[in-house]
Structures are given as structure tokens and as C-alpha cells.
XYZ file of C-alpha atoms in Angstrom:
561
model
C -111.198 -55.199 44.182
C -110.057 -58.808 43.852
C -106.418 -59.512 44.729
C -106.337 -63.306 44.768
C -106.706 -65.438 41.693
C -109.388 -68.130 41.822
C -110.043 -68.959 38.136
C -107.352 -69.593 35.513
C -107.245 -70.204 31.785
C -104.089 -72.045 30.737
C -103.387 -71.924 26.976
C -100.752 -74.276 25.588
C -100.128 -76.189 22.370
C -99.772 -79.599 24.023
C -100.487 -81.494 27.224
C -99.710 -84.893 28.626
C -102.808 -87.036 28.857
C -104.102 -85.485 25.626
C -101.353 -84.900 23.068
C -97.740 -84.447 24.154
C -94.565 -84.051 22.126
C -92.186 -82.306 24.523
C -91.541 -80.614 27.840
C -94.330 -78.061 27.469
C -96.824 -80.919 27.399
C -95.485 -82.145 30.734
C -95.843 -78.654 32.201
C -99.381 -78.087 30.927
C -100.773 -81.368 32.223
C -98.961 -81.328 35.555
C -99.221 -77.625 36.400
C -102.957 -77.421 35.758
C -103.599 -80.517 37.869
C -101.504 -79.107 40.728
C -103.371 -75.803 40.568
C -106.733 -77.549 40.902
C -105.397 -79.342 43.979
C -105.105 -75.844 45.503
C -108.889 -75.457 45.073
C -108.584 -73.218 42.009
C -110.774 -73.507 38.907
C -108.588 -74.226 35.883
C -109.369 -74.611 32.189
C -106.744 -75.967 29.782
C -107.133 -74.803 26.170
C -105.291 -76.293 23.179
C -105.635 -77.249 19.493
C -106.800 -80.751 18.608
C -103.810 -82.032 16.548
C -106.088 -84.917 15.549
C -107.211 -85.809 19.078
C -110.857 -85.398 18.054
C -110.430 -88.238 15.561
C -108.961 -90.577 18.192
C -111.962 -92.342 19.709
C -110.004 -93.819 22.626
C -108.629 -90.438 23.710
C -111.989 -88.740 23.205
C -113.661 -91.218 25.531
C -110.887 -90.988 28.125
C -111.156 -87.214 28.449
C -114.931 -87.175 27.810
C -114.922 -84.710 24.924
C -118.215 -83.383 23.582
C -118.888 -80.525 21.190
C -120.217 -77.385 22.866
C -119.976 -74.799 20.084
C -119.197 -74.375 16.396
C -118.644 -71.228 14.358
C -117.297 -70.148 10.995
C -114.566 -67.642 10.283
C -113.527 -66.302 6.887
C -109.766 -66.102 6.549
C -108.071 -64.887 3.365
C -111.070 -65.823 1.250
C -111.516 -69.290 2.755
C -114.170 -70.429 5.212
C -112.884 -72.183 8.312
C -115.490 -73.936 10.422
C -114.197 -74.446 13.941
C -115.670 -76.634 16.675
C -115.014 -76.253 20.392
C -115.052 -79.451 22.434
C -115.259 -79.575 26.208
C -113.846 -82.377 28.337
C -112.158 -83.210 31.611
C -108.530 -84.128 32.274
C -108.368 -85.344 35.873
C -109.860 -82.332 37.694
C -109.032 -79.809 34.965
C -111.658 -78.478 32.550
C -110.513 -78.974 28.987
C -111.316 -77.122 25.774
C -110.037 -78.574 22.509
C -110.244 -76.429 19.378
C -110.989 -78.599 16.356
C -111.488 -78.326 12.616
C -115.095 -78.886 11.504
C -114.695 -78.539 7.735
C -111.986 -79.545 5.274
C -110.052 -76.259 5.421
C -110.032 -76.131 9.221
C -109.237 -79.838 9.531
C -106.111 -79.424 7.407
C -104.844 -77.011 10.038
C -106.203 -78.051 13.425
C -106.209 -81.839 12.932
C -102.671 -82.032 11.528
C -100.754 -84.314 13.954
C -97.575 -82.248 13.534
C -97.439 -79.714 16.369
C -94.271 -77.725 15.739
C -93.112 -76.995 12.190
C -92.822 -73.908 10.008
C -96.005 -73.400 8.032
C -97.988 -75.709 10.319
C -97.787 -74.107 13.765
C -98.579 -70.563 12.585
C -102.013 -71.392 11.073
C -102.915 -73.399 14.176
C -102.007 -70.446 16.392
C -104.125 -68.151 14.209
C -107.262 -70.311 14.320
C -106.806 -70.814 18.057
C -106.745 -67.014 18.428
C -109.955 -66.677 16.398
C -111.648 -69.031 18.878
C -110.933 -66.954 21.968
C -113.842 -64.502 21.926
C -116.304 -67.319 21.229
C -114.861 -69.428 24.035
C -114.927 -66.470 26.423
C -118.620 -65.905 25.714
C -119.749 -69.532 26.064
C -117.719 -70.389 29.163
C -119.728 -70.892 32.349
C -117.093 -68.931 34.268
C -114.674 -66.136 33.357
C -110.949 -66.320 34.125
C -109.301 -64.026 36.667
C -106.106 -64.519 34.678
C -104.998 -66.122 31.426
C -101.656 -67.971 31.376
C -100.270 -68.193 27.826
C -97.274 -70.374 27.034
C -94.640 -69.661 24.362
C -95.136 -67.814 21.093
C -97.778 -70.237 19.784
C -100.261 -68.906 22.360
C -99.390 -65.220 21.916
C -102.022 -64.505 19.213
C -104.635 -65.994 21.572
C -103.446 -63.757 24.396
C -103.616 -60.728 22.118
C -107.112 -61.693 20.971
C -108.301 -61.927 24.564
C -106.743 -58.593 25.515
C -108.446 -56.915 22.553
C -111.759 -58.604 23.331
C -111.492 -57.484 26.944
C -111.092 -53.880 25.772
C -114.118 -54.279 23.500
C -116.413 -55.600 26.237
C -114.865 -53.284 28.845
C -113.591 -56.139 30.996
C -110.006 -56.433 32.205
C -108.411 -59.783 31.341
C -105.062 -60.042 33.177
C -102.385 -61.925 31.279
C -99.287 -63.872 32.303
C -96.939 -64.822 29.473
C -94.471 -67.629 30.168
C -91.501 -68.345 27.908
C -90.426 -71.972 28.094
C -88.160 -71.685 25.055
C -87.405 -68.358 23.395
C -87.578 -68.560 19.583
C -87.629 -64.901 18.559
C -90.638 -65.692 16.381
C -91.143 -62.994 13.737
C -94.468 -62.548 11.956
C -95.666 -59.931 9.486
C -98.577 -57.569 10.011
C -100.814 -59.487 7.627
C -100.448 -62.644 9.708
C -101.773 -60.804 12.757
C -104.508 -58.850 10.981
C -105.652 -61.142 8.174
C -104.964 -64.613 9.577
C -105.371 -64.084 13.328
C -108.154 -61.513 12.884
C -106.554 -58.901 15.162
C -107.340 -55.202 14.677
C -103.975 -53.420 14.495
C -105.712 -50.047 15.017
C -107.190 -51.102 18.354
C -105.676 -49.585 21.467
C -104.315 -51.588 24.381
C -103.465 -50.426 27.872
C -99.846 -51.435 28.513
C -98.247 -51.709 31.955
C -94.564 -50.758 31.886
C -92.189 -49.308 34.474
C -94.930 -48.788 37.028
C -97.336 -46.881 34.809
C -99.981 -47.481 32.155
C -99.833 -46.140 28.614
C -102.082 -46.680 25.613
C -100.672 -48.029 22.365
C -102.284 -49.290 19.216
C -101.423 -52.852 18.270
C -99.673 -51.380 15.215
C -97.416 -49.294 17.478
C -96.629 -52.315 19.635
C -95.833 -54.324 16.520
C -93.281 -51.685 15.493
C -91.790 -51.460 18.993
C -91.481 -55.258 19.034
C -90.015 -55.409 15.508
C -92.572 -58.103 14.734
C -91.246 -60.525 17.388
C -94.186 -62.268 19.068
C -92.431 -62.808 22.404
C -91.712 -59.057 22.650
C -95.282 -58.213 21.687
C -96.507 -60.512 24.440
C -94.152 -58.884 26.938
C -95.753 -55.503 26.217
C -99.363 -56.636 26.555
C -98.850 -59.002 29.525
C -99.102 -57.967 33.138
C -96.326 -60.377 34.133
C -93.662 -62.023 31.962
C -92.305 -65.297 33.310
C -89.827 -67.915 32.263
C -88.710 -71.168 33.906
C -85.481 -70.372 35.762
C -83.604 -67.378 37.129
C -80.572 -68.177 34.972
C -82.611 -68.258 31.780
C -84.366 -65.036 32.795
C -81.304 -62.865 33.405
C -78.011 -64.723 33.938
C -77.343 -66.862 30.873
C -75.332 -65.432 28.003
C -78.424 -65.330 25.793
C -81.010 -64.724 28.514
C -84.643 -63.736 28.103
C -84.317 -60.092 29.158
C -81.425 -59.628 26.750
C -83.732 -60.846 23.973
C -87.010 -59.121 24.818
C -85.582 -56.012 26.490
C -84.572 -55.032 30.018
C -87.484 -52.575 30.119
C -89.578 -55.598 31.139
C -87.415 -56.525 34.138
C -89.801 -54.998 36.687
C -92.644 -57.227 35.540
C -90.567 -60.362 35.043
C -90.245 -63.478 37.184
C -89.681 -67.206 36.865
C -91.803 -70.244 37.645
C -89.900 -73.515 37.842
C -91.013 -76.692 36.139
C -91.640 -79.733 38.310
C -91.574 -83.499 38.188
C -94.054 -86.168 39.254
C -91.812 -89.211 38.718
C -91.352 -91.343 41.830
C -88.905 -94.233 42.063
C -91.374 -96.699 43.592
C -94.024 -96.017 40.936
C -91.533 -96.122 38.050
C -90.018 -99.366 39.339
C -93.481 -100.921 39.705
C -94.213 -99.922 36.111
C -90.950 -101.496 34.916
C -91.519 -104.757 36.790
C -95.131 -105.008 35.638
C -94.027 -104.701 32.022
C -90.788 -106.707 32.158
C -91.186 -109.195 35.021
C -91.335 -112.288 32.826
C -88.413 -111.191 30.657
C -86.249 -110.289 33.653
C -86.825 -113.614 35.399
C -86.323 -115.642 32.239
C -83.104 -113.851 31.198
C -81.480 -113.292 34.587
C -82.722 -116.380 36.411
C -83.675 -114.370 39.504
C -86.974 -113.112 40.888
C -87.674 -109.711 39.370
C -88.321 -108.195 42.802
C -84.754 -109.118 43.806
C -83.045 -107.689 40.707
C -80.869 -104.695 41.619
C -80.016 -101.827 39.258
C -76.982 -103.586 37.782
C -78.978 -106.699 36.981
C -81.738 -104.574 35.452
C -79.068 -102.821 33.401
C -77.760 -106.143 32.099
C -81.278 -107.237 31.141
C -81.969 -103.896 29.487
C -78.762 -103.698 27.448
C -78.506 -107.321 26.389
C -82.176 -108.205 25.887
C -84.977 -105.623 26.274
C -83.272 -103.047 24.066
C -83.409 -105.475 21.162
C -87.031 -106.524 21.678
C -89.089 -103.378 21.156
C -92.787 -103.989 20.430
C -93.829 -103.941 16.788
C -95.266 -100.408 17.004
C -92.116 -98.876 18.542
C -90.354 -96.564 18.132
C -93.408 -94.374 17.559
C -93.011 -91.479 15.097
C -96.281 -89.635 14.455
C -94.922 -87.496 11.610
C -95.010 -89.638 8.443
C -92.364 -87.512 6.716
C -89.908 -88.051 9.575
C -90.853 -91.725 9.862
C -89.852 -92.235 6.219
C -86.582 -90.400 6.813
C -85.703 -92.569 9.820
C -86.619 -95.758 7.971
C -83.938 -95.018 5.376
C -81.151 -95.079 7.986
C -79.101 -98.270 7.761
C -76.120 -99.369 9.828
C -74.650 -101.899 12.278
C -76.588 -100.535 15.281
C -80.051 -101.429 13.912
C -81.721 -104.427 12.291
C -83.261 -104.560 8.817
C -86.502 -102.898 9.944
C -84.749 -100.096 11.817
C -85.113 -101.362 15.375
C -82.074 -101.175 17.689
C -79.870 -104.202 18.129
C -79.121 -105.217 21.723
C -75.597 -104.849 23.076
C -73.437 -107.951 23.309
C -72.263 -107.166 26.848
C -73.108 -105.166 29.942
C -71.300 -101.982 30.968
C -71.761 -98.547 32.569
C -74.768 -96.924 30.887
C -75.027 -93.260 29.916
C -78.417 -92.164 28.590
C -79.629 -88.915 27.068
C -83.031 -87.871 25.741
C -84.683 -85.029 23.870
C -85.548 -83.430 20.552
C -83.134 -83.602 17.624
C -82.062 -79.986 18.025
C -78.591 -78.421 18.136
C -79.775 -76.885 21.419
C -79.435 -80.256 23.128
C -75.712 -80.696 22.386
C -75.977 -84.353 21.381
C -73.102 -83.822 18.954
C -70.885 -82.772 21.874
C -71.693 -85.987 23.746
C -71.018 -88.032 20.616
C -67.572 -86.404 20.280
C -66.831 -87.128 23.950
C -67.444 -90.863 23.523
C -63.938 -91.889 22.307
C -62.376 -90.074 25.282
C -64.640 -91.940 27.707
C -64.031 -95.310 26.042
C -60.290 -94.993 26.718
C -61.052 -95.351 30.446
C -64.258 -97.380 30.253
C -64.119 -99.448 27.031
C -67.357 -101.294 27.895
C -69.369 -98.100 28.505
C -72.700 -97.934 26.703
C -74.386 -94.803 25.343
C -78.089 -94.674 24.551
C -79.619 -91.688 22.741
C -83.442 -91.743 23.052
C -84.361 -88.966 20.650
C -87.534 -87.385 19.337
C -87.043 -86.403 15.679
C -88.421 -82.982 14.750
C -88.652 -81.092 11.494
C -85.651 -78.864 11.028
C -83.398 -81.444 12.658
C -83.090 -83.780 9.661
C -79.357 -83.203 9.128
C -78.663 -83.801 12.820
C -80.604 -87.076 12.675
C -78.364 -88.332 9.885
C -75.189 -87.017 11.531
C -75.896 -88.671 14.884
C -76.808 -92.000 13.306
C -73.669 -91.985 11.138
C -71.441 -91.208 14.139
C -73.145 -93.843 16.298
C -72.455 -96.486 13.658
C -68.724 -95.983 14.288
C -69.239 -97.542 17.748
C -71.508 -100.590 17.262
C -70.228 -102.123 20.501
C -70.990 -99.015 22.530
C -73.656 -96.723 21.050
C -77.325 -96.930 20.098
C -79.529 -94.120 18.795
C -83.297 -94.586 18.797
C -85.470 -92.025 17.009
C -89.066 -91.986 18.233
C -91.084 -92.662 21.374
C -90.344 -95.938 23.188
C -92.789 -96.343 26.105
C -91.792 -99.985 26.663
C -88.209 -99.152 27.697
C -88.210 -95.442 28.588
C -88.595 -95.915 32.339
C -86.367 -98.993 32.361
C -83.583 -97.008 30.676
C -83.676 -94.409 33.455
C -83.636 -97.035 36.215
C -80.814 -98.977 34.544
C -78.639 -95.953 33.769
C -75.417 -95.227 35.589
C -75.908 -91.555 34.780
C -77.825 -89.152 32.571
C -76.032 -86.711 30.241
C -77.517 -83.288 29.429
C -74.901 -81.473 27.298
C -77.303 -78.687 26.284
C -76.037 -75.476 24.727
C -78.965 -73.739 26.390
C -81.721 -75.209 28.516
C -84.453 -72.974 29.929
C -85.248 -75.516 32.647
C -84.564 -79.159 31.819
C -87.333 -81.418 33.124
C -85.349 -84.401 31.810
C -82.715 -83.851 34.513
C -85.407 -83.837 37.217
C -86.933 -87.055 35.882
C -83.543 -88.708 36.004
C -82.787 -87.523 39.536
C -86.288 -88.472 40.691
C -85.425 -92.145 40.127
C -81.968 -91.774 41.660
C -79.894 -91.398 38.500
C -77.279 -88.608 38.764
C -76.678 -86.095 35.981
C -73.748 -84.586 34.110
C -75.005 -81.371 32.512
C -73.944 -78.085 30.993
C -73.904 -75.186 33.428
C -76.748 -73.374 31.678
C -80.310 -72.307 32.470
C -82.345 -74.407 34.850
C -79.759 -77.198 34.875
C -77.465 -74.925 36.891
C -80.239 -74.495 39.479
C -81.520 -78.060 39.796
C -78.246 -80.037 39.852
C -75.920 -79.837 42.859
C -72.332 -80.119 41.602
C -70.324 -82.704 43.534
C -67.245 -80.464 43.261
C -69.110 -77.708 45.127
C -71.436 -79.700 47.388
C -69.259 -82.734 48.062
C -71.065 -85.801 49.334
C -74.418 -83.938 49.091
C -74.109 -83.497 45.302
C -76.325 -84.919 42.555
C -73.933 -84.800 39.585
C -71.550 -82.490 37.750
C -71.955 -79.186 35.904
C -69.559 -78.425 33.045
C -69.030 -75.576 30.556
C -71.240 -75.912 27.480
C -69.622 -77.109 24.240
C -66.561 -78.477 26.065
C -65.932 -82.039 24.877
C -63.016 -82.489 27.271
C -64.883 -81.235 30.356
C -67.923 -83.337 29.511
C -65.814 -86.478 29.071
C -63.918 -85.793 32.299
C -67.126 -85.359 34.288
C -68.745 -88.489 32.832
C -65.630 -90.580 33.542
C -65.522 -89.251 37.108
C -69.225 -89.850 37.762
C -69.026 -93.389 36.371
C -66.060 -93.915 38.702
C -67.978 -92.661 41.732
C -71.012 -94.774 40.864
C -68.775 -97.831 40.301
C -66.699 -96.860 43.382
C -63.390 -96.839 41.496
C -61.331 -94.058 43.085
C -58.377 -94.346 40.692
C -60.512 -93.250 37.737
C -62.009 -90.164 39.399
C -60.380 -87.305 37.484
C -61.028 -84.629 40.105
C -58.302 -85.036 42.714
C -60.398 -83.527 45.502
C -63.165 -86.087 44.945
C -61.095 -89.287 44.901
C -61.715 -89.698 48.624
C -65.473 -89.860 47.974
C -65.176 -93.059 45.929
C -65.676 -95.315 48.907
C -68.159 -98.056 49.676
C -71.713 -96.758 49.647
C -71.067 -93.500 47.770
C -73.221 -94.549 44.804
C -76.208 -95.160 47.084
C -75.591 -91.811 48.783
C -75.537 -89.948 45.459
C -78.698 -91.702 44.259
C -80.482 -90.792 47.493
C -79.313 -87.174 47.137
C -80.919 -87.047 43.704
C -84.254 -88.371 44.917
C -84.300 -86.025 47.920
C -83.402 -82.995 45.773
C -86.499 -83.484 43.613
C -88.801 -84.440 46.472
C -87.943 -81.396 48.576
C -87.791 -78.739 45.872
C -89.397 -79.648 42.555
C -92.732 -81.344 43.069
C -95.563 -79.747 41.072
C -97.447 -78.852 44.225
C -94.524 -76.561 45.180
C -94.280 -75.161 41.660
C -98.007 -74.334 41.759
C -97.311 -71.993 44.680
C -94.784 -70.095 42.526
C -97.404 -69.794 39.780
C -100.084 -68.574 42.182
C -97.755 -65.861 43.509
C -97.081 -64.740 39.932
C -100.821 -64.770 39.123
C -101.657 -62.649 42.145
C -98.894 -60.222 41.200
C -100.302 -59.988 37.674
C -103.770 -59.326 39.073
C -102.435 -56.484 41.222
C -100.589 -54.940 38.278
C -103.630 -55.214 36.012
C -105.785 -53.422 38.577
C -103.215 -50.659 38.899
């Protein structure tokens, strides 16, 4: 019997280096690369989202068609093509539409939206048996990520039963959605036989259930279905797994606790590399505006350049919004924080900079930060707040709300909707601190990215944020930021004021009495160094890969009984 995993399939809906819209894309690209560095064979599998039509990307990842097949779904013929490529050292399979019906689904550039994601997940699932047969090696384990990959995991489990070959499965929840589907979606669209029996590992023993029975036990929730059929269920932090108010086990059922674990996310940002990137892109502008050599510009000078100049000079193609519907919505927003074509206006003066990033979702708590702003401005009237946000469908009302609120503070607040590669790294280097006021946050890669370049974080005490950030109130001079109760405007404002004060070395404005003594010369450098060290020692992808390998080996043992 084999007890160590050597070959892995990693199924995800996005990946950096190919097509990325959020944190899962960072995980897929970075985790698979780290696993190959451990001398494991890894294949990354995902839908095309239009990648096949992008000649530059196709050439970069060396995509070529290796198989095509047709599948009849609800009276329509879908012709699907499988492309093989290479992303760094990772084998890549991209599932693409090869006729009009399939193209409408698989080549749609929108990744996550009701009515768009479900058909993509279904056609991806229909590709699994074909891909399994044509592959030049078989996986020891399949790692499926979030509900979008669950139909594919189910398809592989069923195919394994059919060909009498065990296919161990690890299901990782990066963000629990409680995704409900009806039987017809699974049977008619995904092509899954609800009468087929699956061997389910639960509470130390195996039992056989039909897919229909598992559907009923799961009440149609895909994440619960996946928990039944998987050999190991993972998430991204211990808090999100079993400590948070709305934790994973509470949602899927504590009967899965014995086969549950967590695998952290990681971060590959490094200060030296990020700074080199910033200087390469902005050297001329920095030297012209500041009158100093770019290599001699410290963080405060870079902040001044960023706020007063670079912020107002985005390239013509930025901010980038790939969804045309959302792009039209954003274009209609008018106010004193943007020019006539919707680009942000620069600030008129320098000041402490608070940045935040993420999807336009109530999960992220951006409204809480916006409400904290007037409290912070009473102490730091020149403070600047920059929201770098990715608009998503379902968040339209929040987009309008945040823009309207920001327009009340034209001297202090800017909101940018869309991807801004030209200033994204510069914003993190220039920032005094990063704010993560999430209502829930399974892990929070954004906090790691911030700390990796030495920018401390004020965050809600939820999920992975509570495990990555070292609270200065608890860890003293070794801390990397502050943790506050979620949804508390007052606590968030107090922590931001205090962290600005520590970074500016102004003891009188530190609102935690026990920390006033820390606001001495050199404390800001100490805190920045703490942040960098925290990431370097604990959250590099090479370390995270070890957690994944342990979980894979555990899944292999469970699958073999």
C-alpha cells in the first residue's frame, strides 16, 4: 500500500499567472508551485474564462489542445476542448468551450456570479472522466477548492467507483457559501448518477450511500456533500474551522470533525522585490516630483509622491474592470474624488495613509471603516484613506454606498474600483497601516501581503486574521498590529488612531494607556521589522506546502482504510 502522496490534481476556478480575481487565485498558483518544489508531480485544472482567446497568455503558459469531446446537456450539444500547458513547473489543464454553446459558458470572463459559475462548474465536472483517461499519470489525491469544484470531485469519485480505482479526495473550504443546488443540476447538468453508490468515510468507518441519499443528508448544500465524499475536509485557519461564531463545522456538521483540518494560506511578497518593482515603475516620477534620487526616498517621501502625484496619474487602461456590466456601473459614479473619466484625483497634501483592499462584499466590513473615518479625523485631520476595491456582482449597492460616503471627505478619502497594477505595490509600501475590518475572514492573505512589506495591520479578531496578526496589546514590542471586535466602529477607530500614533511616534495620541511607553524613537521601525519577520518565519508557501502534504498523506491513509 502507498502511504505517501507523490502525484496531485489541484482543481480551482482561478490561478495567478493564468486568470486571477481573488485570494483563491493566489493560493492555486502559489501552492501548486510550492508543492512541485517538494519534488511532487502537480497538475492544476481550471476553466478557461476566456484565457484560450488571449494569445499572449496562451503563449506564456504554452497551451495546446490535447483532447476534445461533446456532451449533450438538457438538449444542447456542448463541445469541450482540453488544453495542456505549463505554469512554472506545474502541469496545467484548461477546460475550454469549442462550440458556441460551450463558449458562452467556459469563455465568459466573469468567474463568480449567479447563473454563470454554476454552468462552468457543471461542464468542468463533465470533463473529469475524459481528463482522467488521457492524463499520462494518475493522481494519488485530488485537491478540490470551494463549492465550484465540488461537482468535479463528485464526478471523479463516481468514475473511480466505475473503474474500480480509489481516488482519494481532499476538499478545502476557502470561503463557505452554503451553496444549494437542486437534484436536476447534479444529474442533468453535471451528468452525475444519483443512484450510484459511494463509499463514505465517517467516524472511523466506511458506509455505502447513494448520491441521492447523500444529497438528502446534505440538504442540497454542496459543501456538505463534499464533506461526506471527501477523505479529509480542510479550511484555511483553526479559528474558521471551529472557533469563530459561524465556523465551518457549525455549518457542515460536527460529525466531520474527525476528518477535518486546516491548511494556512501563504505569501510570496518580499520587501526588496516589491520595492524594486516600485522603483522600476516610478523612478522618473519620484525623482522629478521629490527632487531626490529614488533610491534615497524613504517611506514618507514615497507616501508623499504616491498621495500627491502617482494616485492621480493612473495609466489609461486603469483601473481594470473585466466585467463590462460592472464597468458601466462604475463609470456612472460622479463626485469630487474622481475626474470626469472616473479616475481618482490626487490628494492636495500628505498625511498618514490607511489602505484597505478586497472585493465589494459586506464580508469585508468596508462600511465599518468608512464610519470610523470621522472619529479618526478628529485626532489626525490630515489622515488619508484609500480603498482599493474589486467590484463583484451582488455588491452593486455597496459600490454606490461606499462611493457616496467617500465623497463626503474629498480631502481625505479615495475609492478606486478595479485592478490598479501601477500603484498597488506602491500603496502598500507608502501606507502607514493596513485596515482589515472584516466581519468574517477565513484566512486573509491581504494582511500577510501588507506585513510582508513591513506595513502593520489593524484587523477584526476573526478567522485567520486572529492567527496571523500579533496584537501589540498582548505581545508588546513584538506585535504586528491590533485586533479589534468585528463591527465595532469605536474600537476600530481607537486602534487605527493608536497605530498611527505608534508609527508616527506620538505618545500622547496612543489611546491604550499601557502602550504609551512604546511610542519612543525607533518603535515604527521595530514594528515594521516584526511584520516582515512574522511572515518570513511562519507563512511562506514552502511551509504551507508541508501542511498540505501532511493533510494529503492523512487523506491517503483514510481512503485506504
